[in-house]
Coordinates of C-alpha atoms in Angstrom, one line a residue:
Chain A
M1 CA -15.2 16.7 8.2
S2 CA -15.3 16.2 11.9
V3 CA -12.2 15.2 13.7
Q4 CA -13.9 12.2 15.3
S5 CA -14.7 10.7 11.9
R6 CA -11.0 10.6 11.1
V7 CA -10.0 8.6 14.1
E8 CA -9.5 4.9 13.8
P9 CA -9.4 3.6 17.3
V10 CA -6.3 1.5 16.9
G11 CA -5.6 1.4 20.6
A12 CA -9.2 1.1 21.9
G13 CA -9.1 -0.8 25.2
V14 CA -5.3 -0.9 25.3
T15 CA -4.0 0.4 28.6
V16 CA -0.8 2.3 28.2
D17 CA 1.6 2.6 31.2
Y18 CA 4.5 4.1 29.3
R19 CA 6.7 1.1 30.1
P20 CA 9.0 0.5 27.2
Y21 CA 10.2 -2.8 25.8
R22 CA 13.8 -3.6 26.8
M23 CA 15.7 -3.7 23.5
I24 CA 19.3 -4.8 22.8
V25 CA 21.3 -2.8 20.3
R26 CA 22.3 -5.6 17.9
K27 CA 23.9 -3.7 15.1
I28 CA 25.0 -0.1 14.5
T29 CA 25.6 1.2 11.0
D30 CA 27.2 4.5 10.2
E31 CA 25.1 6.1 7.5
T32 CA 26.6 9.6 7.3
A33 CA 29.0 11.6 9.5
D34 CA 26.1 12.3 11.9
T35 CA 23.5 9.6 11.2
K36 CA 23.5 6.0 12.4
T37 CA 21.1 3.2 12.0
F38 CA 20.4 1.0 15.1
R39 CA 19.1 -2.5 14.8
L40 CA 17.2 -3.3 18.0
E41 CA 16.1 -6.8 19.2
F42 CA 13.7 -7.5 21.9
A43 CA 15.5 -8.6 25.1
D44 CA 12.4 -10.7 25.9
E45 CA 11.8 -13.2 23.1
A46 CA 8.1 -13.5 24.0
E47 CA 7.6 -9.8 23.7
G48 CA 9.4 -9.9 20.4
S49 CA 7.3 -12.6 18.9
A50 CA 4.1 -10.9 20.1
F51 CA 5.2 -7.6 18.5
S52 CA 4.0 -6.4 15.1
F53 CA 3.7 -3.1 13.4
K54 CA 2.8 -1.6 10.0
A55 CA 4.8 0.5 7.6
G56 CA 4.6 4.2 8.7
Q57 CA 4.1 3.7 12.4
F58 CA 6.4 5.3 14.9
G59 CA 7.7 4.7 18.4
L60 CA 9.4 6.3 21.3
Y61 CA 13.0 5.2 21.7
S62 CA 14.6 5.9 25.1
I63 CA 18.0 6.0 26.7
F64 CA 17.5 5.3 30.4
G65 CA 18.6 8.4 32.2
K66 CA 18.3 10.6 29.2
G67 CA 14.7 10.3 28.0
E68 CA 12.6 9.4 25.1
A69 CA 12.7 10.6 21.5
T70 CA 10.2 9.9 18.7
F71 CA 11.3 8.2 15.4
C72 CA 9.6 6.2 12.8
V73 CA 10.4 2.5 12.5
A74 CA 12.8 2.5 9.5
S75 CA 12.8 -1.3 8.9
S76 CA 10.1 -3.2 7.2
P77 CA 7.4 -5.1 9.0
T78 CA 8.2 -8.0 6.7
R79 CA 11.6 -8.3 8.4
Q80 CA 10.7 -9.8 11.8
G81 CA 12.6 -10.2 15.0
Y82 CA 14.0 -6.7 15.1
I83 CA 13.3 -3.0 14.4
E84 CA 15.6 -0.4 13.1
C85 CA 15.7 3.4 13.5
S86 CA 18.0 5.9 11.8
V87 CA 18.9 8.8 13.9
K88 CA 20.7 12.0 13.2
R89 CA 22.8 13.3 16.1
A90 CA 21.1 16.4 17.3
G91 CA 19.7 16.6 20.8
N92 CA 20.2 15.0 24.2
V93 CA 18.7 11.6 23.4
T94 CA 20.2 11.4 19.9
V95 CA 23.6 12.3 21.2
A96 CA 23.3 9.5 23.8
L97 CA 22.1 7.1 21.2
H98 CA 25.1 7.8 19.1
Q99 CA 27.4 6.9 22.0
L100 CA 25.9 3.4 22.3
N101 CA 27.7 0.3 21.6
E102 CA 26.4 -3.0 20.2
G103 CA 25.0 -5.0 23.1
D104 CA 23.7 -2.0 25.0
V105 CA 20.2 -1.8 26.3
V106 CA 17.6 0.9 25.2
G107 CA 13.9 1.3 25.6
F108 CA 11.2 1.3 22.9
R109 CA 7.5 2.0 23.1
G110 CA 5.1 1.5 20.3
P111 CA 4.1 1.0 17.6
Y112 CA 1.8 4.1 17.6
G113 CA 0.0 6.0 14.9
N114 CA -1.5 5.1 11.6
C115 CA 0.2 3.5 8.6
F116 CA 0.7 3.7 4.8
P117 CA -2.2 2.0 3.0
L118 CA -0.3 -0.9 1.6
E119 CA -3.5 -2.8 0.9
A120 CA -4.9 0.0 -1.2
M121 CA -1.5 0.4 -3.0
A122 CA -1.3 -3.2 -4.0
G123 CA -1.8 -3.7 -7.7
H124 CA -0.7 -0.2 -8.5
N125 CA 2.5 1.6 -9.5
I126 CA 4.4 3.3 -6.7
L127 CA 6.7 6.3 -6.8
F128 CA 8.8 6.9 -3.8
V129 CA 10.3 10.4 -3.3
A130 CA 12.7 11.0 -0.4
G131 CA 15.1 13.7 0.7
G132 CA 17.9 13.3 3.2
I133 CA 17.1 11.6 6.4
G134 CA 13.5 11.6 5.2
M135 CA 14.4 8.3 3.5
A136 CA 14.0 6.6 6.9
P137 CA 10.2 6.2 6.8
V138 CA 10.2 5.7 3.1
R139 CA 12.8 2.9 3.3
C140 CA 10.4 1.0 5.6
V141 CA 7.7 1.1 2.9
I142 CA 10.2 0.4 0.1
W143 CA 11.4 -2.8 1.7
N144 CA 7.8 -3.7 2.6
V145 CA 6.8 -3.4 -1.0
L146 CA 10.0 -5.1 -2.4
D147 CA 9.5 -8.0 0.0
L148 CA 6.0 -8.4 -1.5
R149 CA 7.2 -7.4 -5.0
D150 CA 4.7 -9.5 -7.0
Q151 CA 1.8 -7.6 -5.4
F152 CA 2.8 -4.2 -6.9
K153 CA 3.4 -2.9 -10.4
D154 CA 6.2 -0.5 -11.4
I155 CA 8.3 0.8 -8.5
T156 CA 10.3 4.0 -8.9
I157 CA 12.6 5.4 -6.2
L158 CA 13.7 9.0 -6.4
Y159 CA 16.1 9.9 -3.6
G160 CA 18.1 13.1 -3.1
A161 CA 20.4 14.5 -0.5
R162 CA 22.5 17.6 0.0
S163 CA 25.7 15.8 -0.9
V164 CA 26.9 12.3 -1.7
N165 CA 28.0 12.0 1.9
D166 CA 24.5 12.8 3.1
L167 CA 22.9 9.9 1.3
V168 CA 21.7 7.3 3.8
Y169 CA 21.4 3.5 3.3
K170 CA 24.2 3.6 0.6
H171 CA 24.4 -0.2 0.4
E172 CA 20.7 -0.5 -0.1
L173 CA 20.6 2.2 -2.7
A174 CA 23.1 0.1 -4.7
E175 CA 21.0 -3.0 -4.1
W176 CA 17.8 -1.3 -5.3
R177 CA 19.6 0.1 -8.3
A178 CA 20.9 -3.4 -9.2
R179 CA 17.4 -4.9 -9.2
A180 CA 15.7 -5.3 -12.6
D181 CA 12.3 -4.8 -11.1
T182 CA 13.0 -1.3 -9.6
H183 CA 13.7 2.0 -11.3
T184 CA 15.9 4.3 -9.3
I185 CA 16.9 7.9 -9.6
Y186 CA 19.4 9.3 -7.2
T187 CA 20.5 12.9 -7.0
V188 CA 22.5 15.3 -4.9
D189 CA 22.1 19.0 -4.7
P190 CA 24.3 21.1 -7.0
G191 CA 27.8 21.3 -5.4
G192 CA 27.2 18.1 -3.4
E193 CA 28.6 15.8 -6.0
T194 CA 31.9 14.0 -5.9
P195 CA 34.1 13.3 -8.9
D196 CA 32.9 9.6 -9.1
W197 CA 29.2 10.4 -8.5
D198 CA 27.3 8.8 -11.3
G199 CA 23.8 9.9 -10.2
K200 CA 22.1 13.1 -11.1
V201 CA 22.9 16.6 -9.8
G202 CA 20.0 18.8 -9.0
F203 CA 17.3 19.4 -6.4
V204 CA 14.6 16.8 -5.9
P205 CA 11.7 18.8 -7.4
T206 CA 13.8 19.6 -10.5
V207 CA 14.9 16.1 -11.0
L208 CA 11.4 14.8 -10.5
K209 CA 10.1 17.2 -13.1
E210 CA 12.8 16.1 -15.6
S211 CA 12.3 12.4 -15.1
A212 CA 8.5 12.8 -15.1
P213 CA 7.5 9.4 -13.8
S214 CA 4.0 8.4 -14.9
S215 CA 1.1 9.2 -12.5
I216 CA -1.2 6.7 -14.2
D217 CA -2.5 4.2 -11.8
A218 CA 0.1 5.4 -9.3
F219 CA 0.6 6.2 -5.7
A220 CA 3.3 8.5 -4.4
V221 CA 5.0 8.1 -1.0
M222 CA 7.0 11.2 -0.1
C223 CA 9.1 12.3 2.9
G224 CA 11.8 14.9 3.3
P225 CA 12.6 18.2 4.8
P226 CA 9.7 20.8 4.7
V227 CA 11.4 22.8 1.9
M228 CA 11.6 19.7 -0.3
I229 CA 7.9 18.8 0.4
K230 CA 6.9 22.4 -0.4
F231 CA 8.4 22.4 -3.8
T232 CA 7.9 18.7 -4.7
L233 CA 4.2 18.6 -4.0
P234 CA 3.3 21.0 -6.9
V235 CA 5.4 18.9 -9.3
L236 CA 3.6 15.8 -8.3
L237 CA 0.3 17.5 -8.9
E238 CA 1.6 18.8 -12.2
L239 CA 2.5 15.2 -13.2
G240 CA -1.1 14.2 -12.5
F241 CA -0.8 12.5 -9.2
S242 CA -4.1 12.7 -7.2
K243 CA -3.9 14.5 -3.8
D244 CA -5.6 11.5 -2.3
R245 CA -2.8 9.2 -3.6
I246 CA 0.1 11.3 -2.4
Y247 CA 1.1 10.1 1.0
T248 CA 3.6 11.7 3.4
T249 CA 4.5 11.4 7.0
L250 CA 4.7 14.3 9.5
E251 CA 6.8 14.6 12.5
N252 CA 6.2 16.8 15.5
R253 CA 7.5 16.9 19.0
M254 CA 5.8 14.2 21.1
K255 CA 5.9 13.0 24.6
C256 CA 3.2 10.3 25.0
G257 CA 2.6 9.1 21.5
V258 CA -1.0 8.2 22.3
G259 CA -3.0 11.4 22.2
K260 CA -2.7 12.6 25.8
C261 CA 0.2 15.0 26.2
G262 CA -1.3 17.6 23.9
R263 CA 1.6 19.0 21.8
C264 CA 1.9 17.3 18.4
N265 CA -1.3 18.8 17.0
V266 CA -1.4 20.6 13.7
G267 CA -4.5 22.6 14.2
P268 CA -7.1 20.0 15.2
W269 CA -5.1 17.1 13.8
Y270 CA -3.1 15.0 16.2
V271 CA 0.0 13.8 14.4
C272 CA 0.3 10.9 16.9
K273 CA -3.2 9.6 16.4
D274 CA -4.6 11.0 13.1
G275 CA -1.2 10.5 11.6
P276 CA 1.8 10.4 11.2
V277 CA 0.8 9.3 7.7
F278 CA -1.4 11.9 5.8
T279 CA -2.4 12.4 2.3
A280 CA -1.6 15.6 0.4
A281 CA -5.3 16.4 0.5
Q282 CA -5.3 16.3 4.3
I283 CA -2.2 18.4 4.5
E284 CA -3.8 21.0 2.3
D285 CA -6.7 21.1 4.8
M286 CA -4.4 21.8 7.7
P287 CA -3.9 25.3 9.0
A288 CA -0.5 27.0 9.0
D289 CA 0.4 25.4 12.3
M290 CA 3.5 23.5 11.1
Chain B
M1 CA -35.6 13.8 38.5
Q2 CA -32.6 13.2 40.7
E3 CA -33.0 11.6 44.0
V4 CA -32.4 14.0 47.0
K5 CA -31.2 13.1 50.4
Y6 CA -30.6 15.0 53.6
I7 CA -27.7 14.9 56.1
R8 CA -28.8 16.2 59.4
D9 CA -25.8 17.7 61.1
D10 CA -22.1 18.2 60.7
W11 CA -22.2 16.8 57.1
R12 CA -18.4 17.3 56.8
Q13 CA -17.4 14.9 59.5
T14 CA -20.3 12.5 58.9
C15 CA -19.3 12.2 55.2
L16 CA -15.6 11.9 56.1
D17 CA -16.3 9.1 58.5
A18 CA -18.6 7.3 56.1
L19 CA -16.0 7.4 53.4
A20 CA -13.1 6.4 55.7
G21 CA -15.3 3.5 56.8
E22 CA -15.3 2.2 53.2
G23 CA -11.5 2.5 53.0
Y24 CA -11.3 5.7 51.0
V25 CA -8.5 8.1 51.3
V26 CA -10.5 11.4 51.3
L27 CA -9.0 14.4 49.5
G28 CA -10.5 17.8 50.3
P29 CA -9.6 21.5 49.9
M30 CA -7.0 22.0 52.7
R31 CA -4.8 24.8 53.6
D32 CA -1.2 24.3 52.4
G33 CA 0.7 27.4 53.4
E34 CA -1.1 30.3 51.9
K35 CA -2.8 28.2 49.3
V36 CA -5.7 25.8 49.3
R37 CA -5.3 22.6 47.5
F38 CA -6.6 19.0 47.6
R39 CA -4.9 17.0 50.4
P40 CA -5.9 14.0 52.4
C41 CA -8.3 15.0 55.1
T42 CA -9.7 13.3 58.2
T43 CA -11.1 16.1 60.2
G44 CA -14.2 17.9 58.8
S45 CA -13.3 21.3 60.2
D46 CA -10.0 21.2 58.2
L47 CA -12.0 21.5 54.9
V48 CA -11.6 25.0 53.5
L49 CA -15.0 25.9 52.1
D50 CA -15.3 29.6 52.9
Q51 CA -13.1 30.4 49.9
V52 CA -14.8 30.8 46.5
N53 CA -12.7 27.9 45.2
S54 CA -9.5 26.1 46.0
D55 CA -6.4 27.8 44.6
Y56 CA -5.2 24.6 42.9
P57 CA -7.6 22.5 40.9
L58 CA -8.9 19.1 41.6
K59 CA -7.1 17.6 38.6
E60 CA -4.0 17.3 40.8
A61 CA -5.6 14.5 42.6
F62 CA -5.8 12.4 39.4
L63 CA -3.1 13.9 37.3
P64 CA -0.4 15.0 39.9
K65 CA 1.9 17.9 39.2
T66 CA 4.6 15.3 39.0
E67 CA 4.5 11.5 39.2
R68 CA 6.8 8.5 38.5
L69 CA 5.9 6.5 35.5
L70 CA 8.9 4.2 35.6
A71 CA 11.8 3.4 37.8
Y72 CA 15.1 1.7 36.9
T73 CA 18.5 0.9 38.3
F74 CA 21.8 0.7 36.6
G75 CA 23.9 -2.4 37.1
P76 CA 27.7 -2.4 37.6
G77 CA 28.2 -2.3 33.9
G78 CA 25.7 0.5 33.5
E79 CA 23.0 -1.9 32.1
P80 CA 19.5 -0.7 33.1
A81 CA 16.9 -2.8 34.8
M82 CA 13.3 -1.6 35.0
T83 CA 11.1 -2.0 38.0
P84 CA 7.4 -2.3 37.4
P85 CA 5.5 1.0 37.8
E86 CA 3.9 1.5 41.1
V87 CA 0.2 0.9 41.0
A88 CA -1.9 3.2 43.3
T89 CA -4.0 0.9 45.3
Q90 CA -5.7 3.4 47.5
K91 CA -9.3 4.2 46.7
L92 CA -9.7 8.0 46.4
A93 CA -12.7 10.0 47.4
V94 CA -13.0 13.7 47.0
L95 CA -15.1 15.8 49.5
G96 CA -15.6 19.5 48.9
C97 CA -14.6 20.1 45.4
R98 CA -16.7 22.7 43.5
P99 CA -19.0 21.6 40.7
C100 CA -16.8 23.2 38.1
D101 CA -13.8 21.0 39.2
A102 CA -16.0 17.9 39.1
A103 CA -17.2 18.8 35.6
A104 CA -13.6 19.2 34.5
L105 CA -13.0 15.6 35.4
V106 CA -15.5 14.5 32.7
G107 CA -13.2 16.1 30.1
L108 CA -10.1 14.6 31.6
D109 CA -11.8 11.2 31.6
R110 CA -12.2 11.5 27.9
V111 CA -8.6 12.5 27.2
F112 CA -7.2 9.7 29.3
N113 CA -9.5 7.1 27.8
W114 CA -9.5 8.3 24.3
D115 CA -8.5 5.2 22.4
Y116 CA -5.5 4.3 24.6
E117 CA -6.3 4.2 28.3
D118 CA -3.8 5.9 30.6
A119 CA -3.0 3.4 33.3
F120 CA -2.0 6.0 36.0
Y121 CA -4.9 8.4 35.6
N122 CA -7.4 5.6 35.5
Q123 CA -6.0 3.7 38.5
R124 CA -6.8 6.7 40.6
R125 CA -10.0 7.7 38.8
R126 CA -11.9 4.5 38.3
E127 CA -12.5 3.7 41.9
S128 CA -12.9 7.3 42.9
L129 CA -16.0 8.9 44.5
I130 CA -16.6 12.6 43.9
L131 CA -18.7 14.5 46.6
S132 CA -18.8 18.0 45.3
V133 CA -20.1 20.9 47.3
G134 CA -22.3 23.5 45.6
C135 CA -21.2 27.1 45.7
S136 CA -23.0 29.6 47.9
T137 CA -20.5 32.4 47.0
S138 CA -18.8 33.5 43.9
D139 CA -16.5 36.2 42.6
D140 CA -16.3 38.3 39.4
R141 CA -14.0 35.7 37.9
C142 CA -16.5 32.9 38.2
F143 CA -18.3 32.2 34.9
C144 CA -19.5 28.6 35.0
T145 CA -22.9 29.7 33.9
S146 CA -21.5 31.0 30.7
L147 CA -20.2 27.5 30.0
G148 CA -23.5 25.7 30.6
L149 CA -22.6 24.8 34.1
A150 CA -23.9 26.3 37.4
P151 CA -22.9 26.7 41.1
D152 CA -25.1 23.7 41.7
A153 CA -24.3 21.7 38.6
S154 CA -24.0 18.0 39.2
E155 CA -22.0 16.9 36.1
G156 CA -19.0 14.8 37.1
S157 CA -20.1 14.4 40.7
D158 CA -21.3 11.3 42.3
L159 CA -23.1 13.2 45.1
L160 CA -23.7 16.9 45.1
I161 CA -23.8 18.4 48.6
Q162 CA -25.4 21.8 49.3
P163 CA -25.0 23.0 52.9
L164 CA -28.2 24.2 54.5
P165 CA -28.6 27.1 57.0
D166 CA -29.5 24.6 59.7
G167 CA -26.1 23.0 59.6
G168 CA -27.2 20.0 57.7
A169 CA -27.0 19.5 53.9
R170 CA -29.0 18.7 50.9
V171 CA -27.5 15.8 48.9
T172 CA -28.4 15.2 45.2
V173 CA -27.7 11.7 44.1
V174 CA -26.1 12.0 40.7
S175 CA -24.5 8.7 39.7
D176 CA -25.0 5.0 40.4
K177 CA -21.8 5.0 42.4
G178 CA -23.2 7.9 44.5
R179 CA -26.5 6.1 44.9
A180 CA -24.8 2.9 46.1
F181 CA -22.8 4.9 48.6
A182 CA -25.8 6.8 49.9
A183 CA -27.8 3.5 50.2
A184 CA -25.0 1.8 52.1
H185 CA -25.0 4.7 54.6
A186 CA -28.7 5.3 55.1
D187 CA -28.0 6.4 58.6
V188 CA -26.1 9.4 57.2
F189 CA -28.1 10.1 54.0
G190 CA -31.7 10.4 55.3
P191 CA -34.9 11.3 53.6
S192 CA -35.0 14.9 52.2
S193 CA -36.3 17.6 54.5
T194 CA -38.7 20.3 53.5
G195 CA -36.7 23.0 55.3
S196 CA -35.1 26.1 53.9
P197 CA -33.4 25.6 50.5
P198 CA -29.6 25.9 50.1
T199 CA -28.1 29.2 49.1
V200 CA -26.9 29.1 45.5
A201 CA -24.4 31.6 44.4
D202 CA -25.5 34.1 41.8
V203 CA -23.2 33.8 38.8
P204 CA -24.4 35.9 35.9
V205 CA -24.0 34.7 32.4
R206 CA -21.2 36.9 31.1
L207 CA -21.1 36.0 27.4
D208 CA -22.7 33.9 24.7
I209 CA -20.4 30.9 24.5
E210 CA -22.2 29.6 21.4
M211 CA -20.6 32.5 19.5
I212 CA -17.0 31.3 20.2
K213 CA -16.5 28.2 18.1
P214 CA -18.0 29.6 14.9
W215 CA -15.6 32.5 15.1
L216 CA -12.6 30.2 15.9
D217 CA -13.6 27.9 13.0
A218 CA -13.1 30.8 10.6
H219 CA -10.3 32.8 12.1
F220 CA -7.1 30.8 12.3
A221 CA -5.3 33.8 10.9
D222 CA -6.4 36.9 12.8
D223 CA -4.8 39.9 14.5
L224 CA -6.5 39.0 17.8
W225 CA -3.8 36.4 18.6
E226 CA -1.1 38.9 18.5
D227 CA -3.2 41.4 20.5
I228 CA -3.8 38.9 23.3
S229 CA -0.2 37.6 23.3
L230 CA 1.3 41.0 23.7
Q231 CA -0.3 41.1 27.2
C232 CA 0.8 37.6 28.1
L233 CA 3.9 36.9 30.1
G234 CA 4.0 33.3 28.9
C235 CA 4.5 32.1 32.4
G236 CA 2.1 29.2 32.2
A237 CA 0.5 29.8 35.6
C238 CA -3.0 29.7 34.0
S239 CA -2.4 26.1 32.7
Y240 CA -1.0 24.8 35.9
Q241 CA -4.1 26.1 37.8
C242 CA -6.6 25.1 35.1
P243 CA -8.7 22.1 36.0
T244 CA -9.0 21.0 32.4
C245 CA -5.5 21.5 31.1
H246 CA -3.9 18.1 30.8
C247 CA -0.8 18.5 28.7
F248 CA 2.3 16.9 30.2
D249 CA 6.0 16.5 29.7
M250 CA 8.0 13.3 30.3
V251 CA 11.5 13.5 31.6
D252 CA 14.2 11.1 32.9
E253 CA 15.9 11.9 36.2
T254 CA 18.8 10.0 37.6
H255 CA 20.7 9.9 40.9
W256 CA 23.7 7.6 40.9
Q257 CA 22.5 4.1 40.1
Q258 CA 18.8 5.0 40.4
G259 CA 16.7 6.5 37.7
E260 CA 13.1 7.3 37.0
R261 CA 10.9 8.6 34.2
R262 CA 8.5 11.2 35.4
R263 CA 5.5 12.9 34.0
N264 CA 5.1 16.6 34.9
H265 CA 2.4 19.2 34.1
D266 CA 3.4 21.2 31.0
C267 CA 2.0 24.2 29.3
C268 CA 1.4 25.2 25.7
S269 CA 2.6 28.8 26.4
F270 CA 6.2 27.7 26.6
S271 CA 8.2 27.9 23.4
L272 CA 10.0 24.6 24.2
F273 CA 6.6 22.9 24.3
T274 CA 6.6 22.2 20.5
R275 CA 10.2 23.0 19.5
H276 CA 11.8 20.3 17.4
T277 CA 15.3 19.2 18.0
S278 CA 16.2 20.7 14.6
G279 CA 15.3 24.1 16.0
H280 CA 12.1 24.3 13.9
N281 CA 9.1 25.3 16.0
P282 CA 5.6 24.8 14.6
R283 CA 4.3 27.5 17.1
P284 CA 7.3 29.9 17.3
T285 CA 5.5 33.0 18.5
P286 CA 3.5 33.8 21.6
A287 CA 0.6 34.7 19.2
S288 CA 0.7 31.2 17.7
R289 CA 0.7 29.6 21.1
W290 CA -2.2 31.7 22.4
R291 CA -4.1 30.8 19.3
N292 CA -3.5 27.1 20.0
R293 CA -4.5 27.6 23.7
L294 CA -7.9 29.1 22.8
M295 CA -8.5 26.9 19.8
H296 CA -7.7 23.8 21.9
K297 CA -10.1 24.8 24.6
F298 CA -13.0 26.0 22.6
R299 CA -12.6 24.3 19.2
Y300 CA -10.3 21.2 18.9
F301 CA -11.4 19.8 22.2
V302 CA -15.1 20.3 21.3
E303 CA -14.6 18.5 17.9
R304 CA -12.8 15.6 19.5
F305 CA -14.4 15.2 22.9
D306 CA -17.7 16.9 22.5
R307 CA -17.2 19.4 25.2
R308 CA -15.2 22.5 25.9
A309 CA -11.9 22.4 27.8
C310 CA -13.1 25.1 30.2
V311 CA -15.5 25.0 33.1
G312 CA -15.5 28.7 34.0
C313 CA -13.7 28.3 37.3
G314 CA -11.9 31.6 36.8
R315 CA -8.6 30.4 38.3
C316 CA -6.6 31.5 35.2
M317 CA -7.7 35.0 35.8
R318 CA -7.1 35.0 39.6
V319 CA -3.6 33.8 39.1
C320 CA -2.5 35.8 36.0
G321 CA 0.3 38.1 36.9
A322 CA -0.5 40.3 33.8
G323 CA -4.2 40.6 34.7
L324 CA -5.3 38.9 31.5
S325 CA -9.0 38.0 31.6
L326 CA -10.3 35.0 29.7
I327 CA -13.8 36.4 30.2
E328 CA -12.8 39.6 28.4
I329 CA -11.1 37.6 25.6
L330 CA -14.1 35.5 25.1
K331 CA -16.4 38.5 25.2
T332 CA -14.2 40.1 22.4
V333 CA -14.5 37.0 20.3
A334 CA -18.3 36.7 21.0
A335 CA -18.8 40.2 19.8
R336 CA -17.1 39.6 16.4
P337 CA -19.0 38.3 13.4
A338 CA -18.3 34.6 12.9
E339 CA -18.1 34.8 9.1
K340 CA -15.3 36.6 7.5
P341 CA -16.5 39.5 5.3
V342 CA -16.7 38.4 1.7
Q343 CA -13.9 40.0 -0.2
E344 CA -15.0 41.6 -3.5
V345 CA -13.1 40.1 -6.4
T346 CA -11.8 42.9 -8.6
A347 CA -11.1 42.1 -12.2

């Protein structure tokens, strides 16, 4: 397959001058000891109402004076008027993000990249598998699907983290569990449980194997650390999920987000343009460049 | 058949004046300390054309080493306010670049207009007029002919100028833009003469470039990458001097209440180029970075943009502190069988 045939010209004719939207930090939620979720609203209402994105797309968030960093949009496109990103404190930009207060101004460029095929997934069962902060892009799809609940069949959410403290979106996890139309399985790695933890204890691949969700008429959406993906993918295949119906999202270091700066490629695949959403079949085709 | 014109005498100054008359800022190969790079030029005799090629590539004219993408100021409470990016309003013309540098622009045009169009590159490039000068001399690092180009190739140029022994020049009209310019200056670009032909440098074909991609397609994992990388200092000089390398970094810089976001040339040889904040690096070794460099130039770029990201200018070899030779590397690749030997399956 030639690279060109994979490219959907989403930005054809769009001039990019790398100027970000001015965003106001409206709400900061502490997720874990080192992860916060930021709700950002457009300072310019006209820009905000003209803005739209699709589940899976990413953007470049910036702190003026510190620089830009790439994250997925973690909120659902069905929730309009704001975007959210969940950020672990790690490098220059993320440390600066963590020092923000509500009301502060940041930059956002996007949305860039492709998206999860929500239209193709409509009318089917969906299994979500997420690990740790990998829940951020998955959460976007979960809310998108739940906000259009009658368009989808059974929904199963399997989420695991190293410890109870490392689970993100704790209030939403409870909300999903309380819903009658959603099946949830939450787990923490052995040793990460607390006395009052009522979920499972075990690694994501193991718990997935045990709970064995049906692959019939189903799509899987998966995101997590590389080691989780590595061991979870074979289990999904074993359960009968088709490689073309297992979707994941990749991250790589990026600067431009629009296919110019030349660093996010995995072999011939540009994560920013051909992705960030890829099928397991596509990932299998990729060379060992990750 | 391309239209051919003739400039009678002192083609450098004549062209400069004609371009200036149309409001162009003319960039030419100019001496900058010990090096030759593209700088604004008004005097024809300042053009440095007795050197095989400029030390720095033409890409700097359209993708500067460093440029401001965004400026902002911080208010009394620290709140940032952006000022609109500066739009380059000057029309740029280039006089005296070599055909290889002009051809490299064709690749850059594709990168910066692939899907999203880059505002800054295109603001400079769209109005530009490229008057390249054919090569009458070459050195043993020149290998344009191995890349399907030539010392008198016209790709990427609007007009190709070839100096003649009589002091005039033969001008090949390449593009519509070039034709319009020549037509508007009929006093300069006269009918072609039947005098002696221009001297064209002799650049031997050094390798069979068609052998490269088939081998790269089949050898993502190979000992060659380690072999090459052991000789490489990882300094990135080759990228900075390459007319086709376009990778860039974006950084914020601040001074008191002022700040700006800049774009700087970057290089895939650096370990930080791809390193994630987590510490994970998709290309952690010099070997993996060298593989990406060669794959990008001779495979990925071809698949996406239908041309190679190399024009055979030879600058990477002239500047390499370790004496690495891209010609020798490509020769090594070209000599290897493209297909991996079929491994016998033993029961």
